[in-house]
mmCIF file of C-alpha atoms in Angstrom:
data_model
loop_
_atom_site.group_PDB
_atom_site.id
_atom_site.type_symbol
_atom_site.label_atom_id
_atom_site.label_comp_id
_atom_site.label_asym_id
_atom_site.label_seq_id
_atom_site.Cartn_x
_atom_site.Cartn_y
_atom_site.Cartn_z
ATOM 1 C CA MET A 1 17.962 -13.557 12.151
ATOM 2 C CA SER A 2 15.306 -15.437 10.207
ATOM 3 C CA THR A 3 14.026 -14.351 6.823
ATOM 4 C CA PRO A 4 10.822 -12.301 7.236
ATOM 5 C CA ARG A 5 7.648 -13.845 5.816
ATOM 6 C CA VAL A 6 5.822 -11.149 3.859
ATOM 7 C CA GLY A 7 2.442 -11.752 2.282
ATOM 8 C CA VAL A 8 1.044 -9.910 -0.704
ATOM 9 C CA LEU A 9 -2.727 -9.504 -0.682
ATOM 10 C CA ALA A 10 -3.660 -11.355 -3.880
ATOM 11 C CA LEU A 11 -7.330 -10.557 -4.349
ATOM 12 C CA GLN A 12 -6.888 -7.948 -7.078
ATOM 13 C CA GLY A 13 -4.030 -5.800 -8.330
ATOM 14 C CA ASP A 14 -0.355 -6.151 -9.254
ATOM 15 C CA THR A 15 0.558 -9.090 -7.017
ATOM 16 C CA ARG A 16 3.357 -10.696 -9.076
ATOM 17 C CA GLU A 17 5.409 -7.525 -9.267
ATOM 18 C CA HIS A 18 5.350 -7.093 -5.479
ATOM 19 C CA LEU A 19 6.247 -10.747 -4.914
ATOM 20 C CA ALA A 20 9.304 -10.366 -7.168
ATOM 21 C CA ALA A 21 10.353 -7.072 -5.535
ATOM 22 C CA LEU A 22 10.035 -8.536 -2.019
ATOM 23 C CA ARG A 23 12.087 -11.606 -2.924
ATOM 24 C CA GLU A 24 14.793 -9.387 -4.415
ATOM 25 C CA ALA A 25 14.709 -7.355 -1.176
ATOM 26 C CA GLY A 26 15.418 -10.487 0.896
ATOM 27 C CA ALA A 27 11.966 -11.565 2.096
ATOM 28 C CA GLU A 28 10.185 -14.882 1.853
ATOM 29 C CA ALA A 29 7.134 -13.716 -0.133
ATOM 30 C CA SER A 30 3.803 -15.477 -0.625
ATOM 31 C CA THR A 31 0.258 -14.652 -1.677
ATOM 32 C CA VAL A 32 -2.526 -14.039 0.834
ATOM 33 C CA ARG A 33 -6.110 -14.891 -0.102
ATOM 34 C CA ARG A 34 -7.326 -16.782 2.967
ATOM 35 C CA LEU A 35 -7.297 -16.233 6.715
ATOM 36 C CA ARG A 36 -4.765 -19.012 7.334
ATOM 37 C CA GLU A 37 -2.390 -17.349 4.851
ATOM 38 C CA LEU A 38 -2.802 -13.982 6.612
ATOM 39 C CA GLU A 39 -2.099 -15.648 9.957
ATOM 40 C CA ALA A 40 1.110 -17.232 8.568
ATOM 41 C CA VAL A 41 2.891 -14.000 7.574
ATOM 42 C CA ASP A 42 4.903 -11.476 9.592
ATOM 43 C CA ALA A 43 3.927 -8.514 7.405
ATOM 44 C CA LEU A 44 1.633 -7.692 4.475
ATOM 45 C CA VAL A 45 1.823 -5.729 1.236
ATOM 46 C CA ILE A 46 -1.437 -4.343 -0.138
ATOM 47 C CA PRO A 47 -0.872 -3.742 -3.853
ATOM 48 C CA GLY A 48 -2.293 -1.244 -6.264
ATOM 49 C CA GLY A 49 -5.569 -2.062 -7.956
ATOM 50 C CA GLU A 50 -9.025 -0.650 -7.363
ATOM 51 C CA SER A 51 -9.769 0.172 -3.722
ATOM 52 C CA THR A 52 -13.540 -0.380 -3.872
ATOM 53 C CA ALA A 53 -13.087 -3.752 -5.597
ATOM 54 C CA MET A 54 -10.445 -4.721 -3.034
ATOM 55 C CA THR A 55 -12.774 -3.799 -0.162
ATOM 56 C CA HIS A 56 -15.559 -5.894 -1.703
ATOM 57 C CA LEU A 57 -13.198 -8.871 -2.119
ATOM 58 C CA LEU A 58 -11.814 -8.488 1.429
ATOM 59 C CA ARG A 59 -15.406 -8.830 2.647
ATOM 60 C CA ASP A 60 -16.164 -11.772 0.329
ATOM 61 C CA PHE A 61 -13.036 -13.630 1.475
ATOM 62 C CA GLU A 62 -13.794 -12.773 5.135
ATOM 63 C CA LEU A 63 -10.470 -10.968 5.532
ATOM 64 C CA LEU A 64 -11.555 -7.378 6.250
ATOM 65 C CA ASP A 65 -12.030 -7.672 10.019
ATOM 66 C CA PRO A 66 -9.101 -10.077 10.617
ATOM 67 C CA LEU A 67 -6.839 -7.735 8.644
ATOM 68 C CA ARG A 68 -7.993 -4.747 10.704
ATOM 69 C CA VAL A 69 -7.230 -6.716 13.885
ATOM 70 C CA ARG A 70 -3.724 -7.722 12.701
ATOM 71 C CA LEU A 71 -2.941 -4.115 11.758
ATOM 72 C CA ALA A 72 -4.295 -2.794 15.082
ATOM 73 C CA ASP A 73 -2.089 -5.372 16.840
ATOM 74 C CA GLY A 74 0.993 -3.923 15.107
ATOM 75 C CA MET A 75 1.517 -6.066 12.001
ATOM 76 C CA PRO A 76 3.866 -4.187 9.634
ATOM 77 C CA ALA A 77 2.329 -3.345 6.257
ATOM 78 C CA TYR A 78 3.127 -1.556 3.032
ATOM 79 C CA GLY A 79 0.490 -0.256 0.641
ATOM 80 C CA SER A 80 1.020 1.129 -2.851
ATOM 81 C CA CYS A 81 -1.675 3.219 -4.598
ATOM 82 C CA ALA A 82 -4.950 1.438 -3.688
ATOM 83 C CA GLY A 83 -3.047 -0.062 -0.751
ATOM 84 C CA MET A 84 -2.311 3.460 0.492
ATOM 85 C CA ILE A 85 -6.000 4.324 0.217
ATOM 86 C CA LEU A 86 -7.037 1.286 2.248
ATOM 87 C CA LEU A 87 -4.423 1.883 4.979
ATOM 88 C CA ALA A 88 -5.841 5.374 5.692
ATOM 89 C CA THR A 89 -8.095 6.359 8.569
ATOM 90 C CA GLU A 90 -10.247 8.444 6.212
ATOM 91 C CA ILE A 91 -10.908 8.147 2.473
ATOM 92 C CA LEU A 92 -12.283 11.085 0.478
ATOM 93 C CA ASP A 93 -14.316 10.222 -2.641
ATOM 94 C CA ALA A 94 -14.590 6.665 -1.280
ATOM 95 C CA GLY A 95 -16.959 5.515 -4.035
ATOM 96 C CA ALA A 96 -20.663 4.896 -4.536
ATOM 97 C CA ALA A 97 -22.803 3.909 -1.554
ATOM 98 C CA GLY A 98 -22.611 0.178 -0.963
ATOM 99 C CA ARG A 99 -19.446 -0.093 -3.094
ATOM 100 C CA GLU A 100 -17.187 2.328 -1.248
ATOM 101 C CA ALA A 101 -13.629 1.673 -0.195
ATOM 102 C CA SER A 102 -13.399 0.851 3.506
ATOM 103 C CA PRO A 103 -10.446 2.230 5.523
ATOM 104 C CA LEU A 104 -8.270 -0.181 7.507
ATOM 105 C CA LYS A 105 -7.168 2.684 9.799
ATOM 106 C CA ALA A 106 -3.489 1.707 10.000
ATOM 107 C CA ILE A 107 -2.057 5.185 9.240
ATOM 108 C CA ASP A 108 -3.509 8.386 10.699
ATOM 109 C CA MET A 109 -4.130 10.146 7.389
ATOM 110 C CA THR A 110 -6.820 11.344 5.034
ATOM 111 C CA VAL A 111 -6.380 10.170 1.444
ATOM 112 C CA ARG A 112 -8.171 11.366 -1.693
ATOM 113 C CA ARG A 113 -8.796 8.636 -4.270
ATOM 114 C CA ASN A 114 -7.805 9.290 -7.912
ATOM 115 C CA ALA A 115 -6.546 12.720 -6.828
ATOM 116 C CA PHE A 116 -4.099 13.100 -9.711
ATOM 117 C CA GLY A 117 -6.833 12.327 -12.248
ATOM 118 C CA ARG A 118 -8.106 9.515 -14.419
ATOM 119 C CA GLN A 119 -6.150 6.767 -16.180
ATOM 120 C CA VAL A 120 -5.205 9.129 -19.020
ATOM 121 C CA ASP A 121 -3.631 11.471 -16.458
ATOM 122 C CA SER A 122 -1.144 8.823 -15.290
ATOM 123 C CA PHE A 123 2.459 10.044 -15.192
ATOM 124 C CA GLU A 124 5.996 9.315 -14.022
ATOM 125 C CA ALA A 125 8.281 11.573 -11.988
ATOM 126 C CA ASP A 126 11.520 11.447 -10.029
ATOM 127 C CA ILE A 127 10.850 12.318 -6.395
ATOM 128 C CA ASP A 128 13.041 12.779 -3.339
ATOM 129 C CA PHE A 129 12.340 10.067 -0.758
ATOM 130 C CA THR A 130 13.427 10.405 2.882
ATOM 131 C CA GLY A 131 15.967 7.717 3.749
ATOM 132 C CA LEU A 132 17.204 7.255 0.171
ATOM 133 C CA ASP A 133 20.206 9.148 -1.148
ATOM 134 C CA THR A 134 18.952 9.583 -4.722
ATOM 135 C CA PRO A 135 15.439 10.251 -6.094
ATOM 136 C CA VAL A 136 12.965 7.442 -6.758
ATOM 137 C CA HIS A 137 11.423 7.087 -10.201
ATOM 138 C CA ALA A 138 7.721 7.000 -9.348
ATOM 139 C CA VAL A 139 4.920 5.658 -11.550
ATOM 140 C CA PHE A 140 1.532 7.248 -10.752
ATOM 141 C CA ILE A 141 -1.581 5.511 -12.147
ATOM 142 C CA ARG A 142 -4.955 6.990 -11.094
ATOM 143 C CA ALA A 143 -3.005 7.831 -7.969
ATOM 144 C CA PRO A 144 -4.252 9.151 -4.640
ATOM 145 C CA TRP A 145 -2.581 11.801 -2.563
ATOM 146 C CA VAL A 146 -2.573 12.460 1.172
ATOM 147 C CA GLU A 147 -4.505 15.546 2.278
ATOM 148 C CA ARG A 148 -3.898 15.266 6.037
ATOM 149 C CA VAL A 149 -1.435 13.435 8.268
ATOM 150 C CA GLY A 150 -1.597 12.917 12.010
ATOM 151 C CA PRO A 151 1.219 13.948 14.386
ATOM 152 C CA ASP A 152 2.838 10.472 14.364
ATOM 153 C CA VAL A 153 3.000 10.201 10.563
ATOM 154 C CA GLU A 154 6.306 10.876 8.818
ATOM 155 C CA VAL A 155 6.086 12.370 5.317
ATOM 156 C CA LEU A 156 8.625 10.575 3.111
ATOM 157 C CA GLY A 157 7.932 12.063 -0.321
ATOM 158 C CA GLN A 158 5.972 14.663 -2.260
ATOM 159 C CA ALA A 159 5.053 15.241 -5.903
ATOM 160 C CA GLY A 160 3.527 18.406 -7.292
ATOM 161 C CA GLY A 161 3.223 19.814 -3.786
ATOM 162 C CA HIS A 162 1.192 16.813 -2.571
ATOM 163 C CA ILE A 163 2.170 14.120 -0.065
ATOM 164 C CA VAL A 164 2.696 10.794 -1.879
ATOM 165 C CA ALA A 165 4.700 8.691 0.614
ATOM 166 C CA VAL A 166 4.278 8.271 4.370
ATOM 167 C CA ARG A 167 5.211 6.040 7.280
ATOM 168 C CA GLN A 168 3.684 5.562 10.717
ATOM 169 C CA GLY A 169 5.637 3.118 12.837
ATOM 170 C CA LYS A 170 6.127 0.002 10.707
ATOM 171 C CA VAL A 171 3.350 0.847 8.239
ATOM 172 C CA LEU A 172 4.507 2.420 4.965
ATOM 173 C CA ALA A 173 2.429 3.734 2.062
ATOM 174 C CA THR A 174 3.093 5.260 -1.352
ATOM 175 C CA SER A 175 0.619 6.612 -3.861
ATOM 176 C CA PHE A 176 2.890 5.382 -6.659
ATOM 177 C CA HIS A 177 4.009 1.936 -7.828
ATOM 178 C CA PRO A 178 7.697 1.179 -7.066
ATOM 179 C CA GLU A 179 7.088 -2.469 -7.970
ATOM 180 C CA MET A 180 6.714 -1.399 -11.619
ATOM 181 C CA THR A 181 10.317 -0.199 -11.855
ATOM 182 C CA GLY A 182 13.580 -2.036 -11.332
ATOM 183 C CA ASP A 183 14.296 0.042 -8.217
ATOM 184 C CA ARG A 184 13.812 -2.173 -5.136
ATOM 185 C CA ARG A 185 14.899 0.379 -2.513
ATOM 186 C CA ILE A 186 11.419 1.055 -1.093
ATOM 187 C CA HIS A 187 10.705 -2.666 -0.748
ATOM 188 C CA LYS A 188 14.133 -3.051 0.841
ATOM 189 C CA LEU A 189 13.388 -0.248 3.337
ATOM 190 C CA PHE A 190 10.174 -2.063 4.260
ATOM 191 C CA VAL A 191 11.800 -5.508 4.590
ATOM 192 C CA GLU A 192 14.755 -4.152 6.616
ATOM 193 C CA GLN A 193 12.431 -2.794 9.338
ATOM 194 C CA LEU A 194 10.894 -6.238 9.965
#
C-alpha cells in the first residue's frame, strides 16, 4: 500500500502543527494553496484559524468551488475548529454580511461558531472519543460546537453536553485542536482510513 498524500490547507491557521502530526501518523504531508496542489493530494486537512478569513482566502485563491467539488466527489477530509465550521452544511452566526463563513457541505451538520465563547473562554478538557481506548486531551480555542447532526453522522465525542467530534464517511471534524498536543491518535485514525 502506498503512503497517502494528505494536504493541509495553508491559507490561514495552524498549518505546521498539522503537517507534523500527519507525518508522525504515517502520511506524506504537504501544504495546499493552489489548485494544482489540491489536485495532487488524496485527502485534505482544514486547520483551525478564523472561518470567515479562510472563506475569503479560499475565494481569493480560487479554491472554494474546486474544494467543494472534490469533497462532493468523496475526497476524505479532516477539519479542526474552523475546519469543522467550514465542513458543515449549515453555519450559525456565520459572520457579517459579505464576510461570512461559507459552508463546504461535506458533513450533514449545523455548527455554531465561537459557541464556547471568546478567546478568554478557551479551555482544555479530557474527553472520551469513540474508537480510542483512553480519553483525548482536547484544547478548545474560540471553539464551535455541533447543534444538529444528520442520520449518517456519527458522534465521536462530547464536552459539556455538546457535540465536539463527528464523522460522516471519510470526513472527520473536531471542534478542538489535537495538533496542539503530543497525542497523534486522531490524526492516525484519519490517516488509517485512507
